[in-house]
Amino acid sequence: MGLIVQKFGGTSVADTERLRNVARIITDTYKAGNQVVAVLSAQGDTTDDLIEMARKVNPNASNREMDMLLSTGEQISVSLCAMAIEALGCPVISLTGWQAGMYTNTVSRNARIKRVDTERIEAELNQKKIVIVTGFQGINRNQDITTLGRGGSDTSAVALAATLDAELCQIYTDVDGVYTADPRTVKGARKLDEVTYNEMLELATLGAQVLHNRSVEMAKKYNVRLEVLSSFTGHPGTKVKGVVKRMEKSYISSVAKDKNISRIALIGVPNEIGTSFKVFSLLAQNHINVDIILQGIGHEEGKDICFTVAGSDLLKAAGLLEEHRDEIRYARLETNTDIAKVSVVGAGMINNPGVAATLFEALYDANININMISTSEIKISVLVDKKDADKAVQVIHDKFFSIG
Amino acid sequence: MGLIVQKFGGTSVADTERLRNVARIITDTYKAGNQVVAVLSAQGDTTDDLIEMARKVNPNASNREMDMLLSTGEQISVSLCAMAIEALGCPVISLTGWQAGMYTNTVSRNARIKRVDTERIEAELNQKKIVIVTGFQGINRNQDITTLGRGGSDTSAVALAATLDAELCQIYTDVDGVYTADPRTVKGARKLDEVTYNEMLELATLGAQVLHNRSVEMAKKYNVRLEVLSSFTGHPGTKVKGVVKRMEKSYISSVAKDKNISRIALIGVPNEIGTSFKVFSLLAQNHINVDIILQGIGHEEGKDICFTVAGSDLLKAAGLLEEHRDEIRYARLETNTDIAKVSVVGAGMINNPGVAATLFEALYDANININMISTSEIKISVLVDKKDADKAVQVIHDKFFSIG
């Protein structure tokens, strides 16, 4: 029995009944003899509602005042949750980011945690209280309230778990763990008992929105044991840790797809040094993330550069490239939105070069064409036609995870 | 040109348009060369909505957690107001109670301000910023958020005006000042340019909800010049100060009525020492305010005790007295809800004993029966039948305020 940090996302605390459910999970953990620090997000759509209120008053409001406004969302959920716990008869106190000593830098709306001064939290824990802390927010050296940006509440929880040397940091969400593939669309998909930090990082990048990368990176750095689980089912979730043991066959942990991508091809770019740099620095300066890049070796008439961007960035990216056409001097720009990315992730593939071959074989057997290929140490991604995406995930999953 | 504290109530900041209006009032004052500290209440019904949310989760939530929850209301309004001021191009910063150094005692939900540490506010003012502060809230020595209870935002504003030595504390509300009588029901009612602190205190007690007594008492104690005015009309309001000069005839400043009272009569109470004490300490212990008390001189069979309570307290008060009947030993308990209280208030009546006579004459001429009479140094209240209340106010107002 030790200290457990539990984080509950916005859907887990969205209304009175769910708050009561969260209060039960927390008090059950407490009654089992643990110290509990719970970190909460704002309820449901509260943050979006507050942003909309602000937009009506001033679409160009300063980030400092936005943080002042947005931080109320978590303050509401922690106080209500504390009241729900009071109703269950357990000693409890709620703390805001500044009361909990979450010190950040001064970058409003996207602050980074610099240190956690846990004096107050430890004093409350020593008085046998359950401590409920606002996620997503902190205070900077000017005594101004800051918010942490996307994935902020997960990061708050991991930072607290690291500083308090917690036994476990449980991230409660609306899915009950990490699966070998999306269980809503892939037959035979199974929940994984364990994944590594690195696998989790790759999965997050692939759009499996279970945990934000910031928090996984921090957990990896400070060796915080994570568990992802559902606040609705009560089932055991998926543990995230440094090393996991797997059966021989399971070199990979998960198959994922991302249909929300588009491909841009610049055809007939001059065979000159610096062309790629021009293209990708232009996109980076405009905050457009580029994923898979493929560049042909070129011939006399020039070379082709292909890359993928998020579907929502396509128009902006294409517009920028049109604007700078004279500078980049490509012959033709082609876009394709009828594609999808299918990836396999697994720490085991580092020592097992056969994974790529198995993947290609599965797609070949299913008569699915591969457009582009990209690999990292623990991930292989392929671009397929969008119509083939679901089938591709299924046949790959069958190949790697079928029993026998 | 100096420092002006402006307070805006919940109706003044209820929606985006009204927030913009408040932002204009503040920036106009700033552009005229003043330093401005504005104190805001929560928007419209926000506080009631938050209380209702809490009630659903836990009807017996602790006051400490209620304060944590309720304080978000003002934080939302100050940040939105700051955004509206940003949109008008003026430098501005919003501050919570704890950021503004509003230190209170530890009585949650009904905290008293102990001191204001204005270091942060002064630093922001010196940087030429408009400062927007949350009303109604502070921080106690344990670093917990507290709220000030009823009238809290007015009190926050007056405390800031006193500590910052402001030239003027303007209380913006939805009425444009203090009137000689309620202008919605009394013909010829006029706005007063000035009233004294004491008159304001009596008027507040009479249910004229312009300013809360706590704030007026504090203003009187620290000699803060107040002005009550409307955020909607832009008209000059009513100044509240120590001494005001009036025309000869105006010994009184205002006529008020309160229909929300009930009378309780205990008939045939034994002629013993301590009976009144028993009755009124019983009511006081149960937080029931008693207003006018009339006790007959008594005769052999006993005496009668009559008093008034707020209409909403009648059932509770009568129930308590029934419960303790054996102890108090009255013969009969009678209640009457068909009554109303009509009062005249005026610092001038101290030196003019004719005021009561003039009042009685007005009611006699109008054939209105007086049930009970109560007087203080600057107030005379009479109890009349509820059906006569409006007429009583009008004839008294005519008598004192008619021209010629």
Coordinates of C-alpha atoms in Angstrom, one line a residue, chain A residues 8-395:
Chain A
F8 CA -9.6 11.5 -14.6
G9 CA -10.3 13.1 -18.0
G10 CA -13.1 15.4 -19.0
T11 CA -15.5 12.7 -20.0
S12 CA -15.0 10.8 -16.7
V13 CA -16.2 13.8 -14.7
A14 CA -18.7 15.2 -17.2
D15 CA -21.8 15.2 -15.0
T16 CA -23.0 14.6 -11.5
E17 CA -23.4 10.8 -11.9
R18 CA -19.9 10.4 -13.4
L19 CA -18.4 12.6 -10.7
R20 CA -20.0 10.3 -8.1
N21 CA -18.5 7.3 -9.9
V22 CA -15.1 8.9 -9.9
A23 CA -15.5 9.7 -6.2
R24 CA -16.2 6.0 -5.6
I25 CA -13.1 4.9 -7.5
I26 CA -11.0 7.3 -5.5
T27 CA -12.5 6.4 -2.1
D28 CA -12.2 2.6 -2.9
T29 CA -8.5 3.1 -3.5
Y30 CA -8.2 5.2 -0.3
K31 CA -10.1 2.6 1.8
A32 CA -7.8 -0.1 0.5
G33 CA -5.1 1.6 2.5
N34 CA -3.5 3.9 -0.1
Q35 CA -2.7 7.5 -0.1
V36 CA -4.5 9.1 -3.1
V37 CA -3.8 12.2 -5.1
A38 CA -6.3 12.6 -7.9
V39 CA -5.8 15.0 -10.8
L40 CA -8.9 16.1 -12.7
S41 CA -9.6 17.8 -16.1
A42 CA -12.5 20.2 -16.6
Q43 CA -15.9 18.7 -17.0
G44 CA -16.9 17.6 -20.5
D45 CA -17.0 20.5 -22.9
T46 CA -16.3 23.2 -20.3
T47 CA -13.0 24.3 -21.7
D48 CA -14.5 24.6 -25.2
D49 CA -17.4 26.5 -23.8
L50 CA -15.1 29.0 -22.1
I51 CA -13.1 29.4 -25.2
E52 CA -16.3 30.2 -27.1
M53 CA -17.3 32.8 -24.4
A54 CA -13.9 34.5 -24.8
R55 CA -14.1 34.5 -28.6
K56 CA -17.4 36.4 -28.5
V57 CA -15.8 39.0 -26.2
N58 CA -12.5 39.3 -28.0
P59 CA -11.2 36.9 -30.6
N60 CA -7.7 38.1 -30.0
A61 CA -7.7 38.0 -26.2
S62 CA -4.3 37.7 -24.6
N63 CA -3.1 34.3 -23.5
R64 CA -2.6 35.5 -20.0
E65 CA -6.3 36.3 -19.7
M66 CA -7.3 33.1 -21.5
D67 CA -5.4 31.2 -18.8
M68 CA -7.2 33.1 -16.1
L69 CA -10.5 32.1 -17.7
L70 CA -9.7 28.5 -18.7
S71 CA -8.3 27.6 -15.3
T72 CA -11.8 27.9 -13.7
G73 CA -12.9 24.7 -15.5
E74 CA -10.7 22.4 -13.5
Q75 CA -11.4 24.4 -10.3
I76 CA -15.1 23.6 -10.7
S77 CA -14.5 19.9 -11.3
V78 CA -12.1 19.4 -8.3
S79 CA -14.4 21.2 -5.9
L80 CA -17.4 19.3 -7.0
C81 CA -15.4 16.0 -6.9
A82 CA -14.3 16.9 -3.3
M83 CA -18.0 17.4 -2.4
A84 CA -18.9 14.0 -3.8
I85 CA -16.1 12.5 -1.7
E86 CA -17.3 14.3 1.4
A87 CA -20.7 12.8 0.7
L88 CA -19.0 9.3 0.9
G89 CA -17.6 10.2 4.3
C90 CA -13.9 10.4 3.5
P91 CA -11.6 13.3 4.4
V92 CA -10.7 15.3 1.3
I93 CA -9.4 18.6 0.1
S94 CA -9.3 20.1 -3.4
L95 CA -6.3 22.2 -4.5
T96 CA -5.8 24.5 -7.5
G97 CA -2.6 24.4 -9.5
W98 CA -1.1 27.3 -7.4
Q99 CA -2.2 25.8 -4.1
A100 CA -0.7 22.4 -5.2
G101 CA 2.7 24.1 -6.0
M102 CA 2.7 23.4 -9.7
Y103 CA 5.2 25.9 -10.9
T104 CA 5.6 26.5 -14.6
N105 CA 7.4 28.8 -17.0
T106 CA 5.8 32.0 -18.2
V107 CA 4.5 30.7 -21.6
S108 CA 0.7 31.3 -21.2
R109 CA -1.6 28.6 -22.7
N110 CA 1.4 26.3 -23.4
A111 CA 3.3 26.4 -20.1
R112 CA 5.8 23.7 -19.1
I113 CA 6.1 22.4 -15.6
K114 CA 9.4 23.5 -14.0
R115 CA 9.0 22.1 -10.5
V116 CA 6.3 20.9 -8.1
D117 CA 6.5 22.2 -4.6
T118 CA 4.6 19.4 -2.9
E119 CA 4.7 20.8 0.7
R120 CA 1.0 21.5 0.8
I121 CA 0.0 18.2 -0.8
E122 CA 2.2 16.2 1.6
A123 CA 0.8 18.1 4.6
E124 CA -2.7 17.2 3.6
L125 CA -1.8 13.6 2.9
N126 CA -0.2 13.4 6.3
Q127 CA -3.6 14.5 7.7
K128 CA -5.0 11.4 6.0
K129 CA -6.8 13.4 3.4
I130 CA -7.5 12.5 -0.1
V131 CA -6.1 15.3 -2.3
I132 CA -7.8 16.4 -5.5
V133 CA -5.7 18.6 -7.7
T134 CA -6.6 20.6 -10.8
G135 CA -4.9 19.2 -13.9
F136 CA -3.8 21.3 -16.9
Q137 CA -2.8 24.4 -14.8
G138 CA -0.1 25.9 -12.7
I139 CA 1.4 29.2 -11.6
N140 CA 4.4 31.1 -12.9
R141 CA 7.0 33.1 -11.1
N142 CA 4.9 36.3 -11.5
Q143 CA 2.0 34.6 -9.6
D144 CA -0.1 34.4 -12.7
I145 CA -2.1 31.4 -13.5
T146 CA -0.9 29.4 -16.5
T147 CA -2.3 26.4 -18.4
L148 CA -0.3 23.6 -19.9
G149 CA -1.8 23.2 -23.4
R150 CA -2.9 19.9 -25.0
G151 CA -2.4 16.8 -22.9
G152 CA -1.9 19.1 -19.9
S153 CA -3.8 17.1 -17.3
D154 CA -2.0 13.9 -18.1
T155 CA 1.3 15.8 -17.7
S156 CA 0.2 17.3 -14.4
A157 CA -0.6 13.7 -13.1
V158 CA 2.8 12.3 -14.2
A159 CA 4.7 15.3 -12.8
L160 CA 3.0 14.8 -9.4
A161 CA 3.6 11.0 -9.5
A162 CA 7.3 11.6 -10.3
T163 CA 7.7 14.3 -7.6
L164 CA 5.8 12.4 -4.9
D165 CA 7.5 9.2 -5.9
A166 CA 4.1 7.5 -6.4
E167 CA 3.9 3.7 -6.8
L168 CA 1.6 4.1 -9.8
C169 CA 0.0 6.7 -11.9
Q170 CA -3.4 5.6 -13.2
I171 CA -4.8 7.5 -16.2
Y172 CA -8.6 7.0 -16.2
T173 CA -10.2 7.7 -19.6
D174 CA -13.1 6.5 -21.7
V175 CA -11.2 3.5 -23.2
D176 CA -10.1 0.6 -21.0
G177 CA -6.5 0.3 -22.2
V178 CA -4.3 -0.1 -25.3
Y179 CA -5.4 -2.6 -27.8
T180 CA -3.6 -4.6 -30.5
A181 CA -5.9 -2.6 -32.9
D182 CA -9.0 -0.5 -32.6
P183 CA -11.6 -3.0 -31.1
R184 CA -14.5 -1.1 -32.7
T185 CA -13.3 -2.0 -36.2
V186 CA -10.9 -4.9 -36.0
K187 CA -12.0 -8.4 -35.3
G188 CA -9.9 -10.2 -32.7
A189 CA -8.4 -7.1 -31.3
R190 CA -7.2 -7.7 -27.8
K191 CA -6.3 -5.4 -24.9
L192 CA -2.6 -5.4 -24.1
D193 CA -1.6 -6.0 -20.5
E194 CA 1.6 -4.0 -20.9
V195 CA 3.3 -1.8 -23.5
T196 CA 6.6 0.1 -23.4
Y197 CA 7.0 3.9 -23.1
N198 CA 8.4 3.9 -26.7
E199 CA 5.5 1.9 -28.1
M200 CA 3.1 4.2 -26.4
L201 CA 4.9 7.2 -27.9
E202 CA 4.6 5.8 -31.4
L203 CA 1.0 4.9 -30.8
A204 CA 0.1 8.4 -29.7
T205 CA 1.7 9.8 -32.8
L206 CA -0.4 7.5 -34.8
G207 CA -3.6 9.1 -33.5
A208 CA -4.4 6.6 -30.8
Q209 CA -5.5 9.3 -28.4
V210 CA -5.1 7.3 -25.2
L211 CA -2.2 9.3 -23.7
H212 CA -0.5 12.5 -24.8
N213 CA 3.1 12.2 -25.8
R214 CA 4.2 14.9 -23.4
S215 CA 3.1 12.9 -20.4
V216 CA 4.5 9.6 -21.8
E217 CA 7.9 11.3 -22.4
M218 CA 7.9 12.6 -18.8
A219 CA 6.9 9.2 -17.4
K220 CA 9.7 7.6 -19.4
K221 CA 12.2 10.2 -18.2
Y222 CA 11.3 9.8 -14.5
N223 CA 10.4 6.1 -14.8
V224 CA 6.8 6.6 -13.6
R225 CA 4.7 3.4 -13.8
L226 CA 1.6 4.3 -15.8
E227 CA -1.6 2.4 -16.1
V228 CA -4.3 3.4 -18.7
L229 CA -7.8 2.3 -17.7
S230 CA -11.5 3.1 -18.0
S231 CA -13.4 5.0 -15.3
F232 CA -16.6 3.3 -16.6
T233 CA -15.8 -0.5 -16.7
G234 CA -13.7 -1.1 -13.7
H235 CA -11.5 -3.6 -15.7
P236 CA -7.7 -3.7 -15.3
G237 CA -6.1 -1.5 -17.9
T238 CA -2.8 -1.5 -19.8
K239 CA 0.4 -0.8 -17.9
V240 CA 3.1 1.4 -19.5
K241 CA 6.6 0.8 -18.4
G242 CA 10.3 0.6 -19.5
V243 CA 10.5 -3.1 -20.4
V244 CA 7.8 -5.6 -21.0
K245 CA 7.9 -9.4 -21.6
R246 CA 6.0 -10.8 -24.5
M247 CA 5.4 -14.1 -26.1
E248 CA 7.8 -15.0 -28.9
K249 CA 5.4 -14.3 -31.6
S250 CA 4.4 -10.8 -30.5
Y251 CA 7.2 -8.7 -31.9
I252 CA 4.6 -6.0 -32.4
S253 CA 2.1 -4.6 -29.9
S254 CA -0.4 -2.9 -32.0
V255 CA -1.8 -2.1 -35.5
A256 CA -3.1 1.4 -36.1
K257 CA -4.6 3.4 -38.9
D258 CA -4.9 7.1 -39.6
K259 CA -7.4 8.1 -42.3
N260 CA -7.0 11.8 -41.6
I261 CA -4.0 12.3 -43.8
S262 CA -3.3 13.7 -47.2
R263 CA -0.4 13.4 -49.6
I264 CA 1.2 16.2 -51.5
A265 CA 3.5 15.5 -54.4
L266 CA 5.8 18.1 -56.0
I267 CA 6.6 16.8 -59.5
G268 CA 9.7 18.0 -61.4
V269 CA 11.6 19.8 -58.8
P270 CA 15.1 20.9 -60.0
N271 CA 18.0 18.6 -59.1
E272 CA 19.6 21.2 -56.8
I273 CA 20.9 21.2 -53.2
G274 CA 18.5 22.9 -50.8
T275 CA 15.2 22.3 -52.4
S276 CA 13.9 19.9 -49.7
F277 CA 15.1 22.3 -47.1
K278 CA 13.2 25.2 -48.7
V279 CA 10.0 23.1 -48.9
F280 CA 10.1 21.7 -45.4
S281 CA 11.3 24.8 -43.6
L282 CA 8.5 26.7 -45.2
L283 CA 6.0 24.2 -43.8
A284 CA 7.6 24.1 -40.4
Q285 CA 7.6 27.8 -40.1
N286 CA 3.9 27.7 -40.6
H287 CA 3.4 25.0 -38.0
I288 CA 2.5 22.3 -40.4
N289 CA 3.7 18.9 -39.3
V290 CA 5.0 16.7 -42.1
D291 CA 4.9 12.9 -41.6
I292 CA 6.1 10.5 -44.2
I293 CA 8.6 11.9 -46.7
L294 CA 9.6 10.2 -49.9
Q295 CA 12.1 11.7 -52.3
G296 CA 13.0 9.9 -55.6
I297 CA 16.7 9.8 -56.6
G298 CA 15.9 12.1 -59.5
H299 CA 16.8 12.2 -63.2
E300 CA 17.8 14.9 -65.7
E301 CA 14.4 16.6 -65.8
G302 CA 14.3 16.9 -62.0
K303 CA 13.1 14.9 -59.0
D304 CA 9.8 14.3 -57.2
I305 CA 9.1 15.1 -53.5
C306 CA 6.2 13.4 -51.8
F307 CA 5.0 13.8 -48.3
T308 CA 2.0 13.5 -46.1
V309 CA 0.3 16.1 -43.8
A310 CA -2.7 16.0 -41.6
G311 CA -5.9 16.3 -43.6
S312 CA -6.8 19.5 -41.9
D313 CA -3.5 21.1 -43.0
L314 CA -3.8 20.2 -46.7
L315 CA -5.3 23.4 -48.0
K316 CA -2.9 25.6 -46.0
A317 CA 0.1 23.5 -47.1
A318 CA -0.9 23.5 -50.8
G319 CA -1.6 27.3 -50.6
L320 CA 1.8 28.0 -49.2
L321 CA 3.6 25.9 -51.8
E322 CA 1.6 27.7 -54.6
E323 CA 2.7 31.0 -53.1
H324 CA 6.3 30.0 -53.2
R325 CA 6.2 28.2 -56.5
D326 CA 8.7 30.6 -58.2
E327 CA 11.2 30.0 -55.4
I328 CA 10.9 26.2 -55.3
R329 CA 10.4 25.8 -59.1
Y330 CA 8.4 22.6 -59.2
A331 CA 6.6 21.7 -62.4
R332 CA 3.4 20.4 -60.9
L333 CA 1.7 20.0 -57.5
E334 CA -0.6 17.1 -56.9
T335 CA -2.7 16.3 -53.9
N336 CA -4.3 13.1 -52.8
T337 CA -6.8 12.7 -50.0
D338 CA -7.8 9.1 -50.8
I339 CA -5.1 7.6 -48.8
A340 CA -4.6 6.2 -45.3
K341 CA -1.7 5.3 -43.1
V342 CA -1.5 1.9 -41.5
S343 CA 1.2 1.2 -39.0
V344 CA 2.5 -1.5 -36.8
V345 CA 4.3 -0.7 -33.6
G346 CA 6.4 -2.9 -31.4
A347 CA 9.5 -2.7 -29.3
G348 CA 10.2 -6.3 -30.4
M349 CA 10.9 -5.5 -34.0
I350 CA 14.3 -4.0 -33.3
N351 CA 15.8 -7.5 -33.0
N352 CA 13.4 -9.1 -35.5
P353 CA 14.0 -7.9 -39.1
G354 CA 11.3 -10.2 -40.4
V355 CA 8.4 -7.9 -39.2
A356 CA 8.5 -5.8 -42.4
A357 CA 8.5 -8.8 -44.6
T358 CA 5.5 -10.3 -42.7
L359 CA 3.6 -7.0 -43.0
F360 CA 4.2 -6.8 -46.8
E361 CA 3.3 -10.4 -47.2
A362 CA -0.1 -9.8 -45.4
L363 CA -0.9 -6.9 -47.8
Y364 CA 0.3 -8.8 -50.9
D365 CA -1.9 -11.8 -50.0
A366 CA -4.9 -9.4 -49.6
N367 CA -4.0 -7.7 -52.9
I368 CA -3.5 -4.3 -51.3
N369 CA -1.2 -1.9 -53.0
I370 CA 1.4 0.0 -51.0
N371 CA 2.0 3.6 -52.0
M372 CA 4.7 4.7 -49.6
I373 CA 6.7 3.1 -46.8
S374 CA 8.3 4.7 -43.7
T375 CA 10.1 3.0 -40.8
S376 CA 11.5 3.9 -37.4
E377 CA 13.2 1.6 -34.9
I378 CA 9.9 0.3 -33.5
K379 CA 7.4 1.3 -36.2
I380 CA 6.6 0.5 -39.8
S381 CA 4.0 2.7 -41.6
V382 CA 2.6 2.1 -45.1
L383 CA 0.4 4.3 -47.1
V384 CA -2.5 2.5 -48.8
D385 CA -5.6 3.7 -50.6
K386 CA -8.3 4.8 -48.2
K387 CA -10.7 2.2 -49.4
D388 CA -8.2 -0.5 -48.4
A389 CA -7.4 0.8 -44.9
D390 CA -9.8 -1.2 -42.8
K391 CA -9.0 -4.4 -44.7
A392 CA -5.3 -3.7 -44.4
V393 CA -5.5 -3.3 -40.6
Q394 CA -7.5 -6.5 -40.3
V395 CA -5.2 -8.7 -42.4

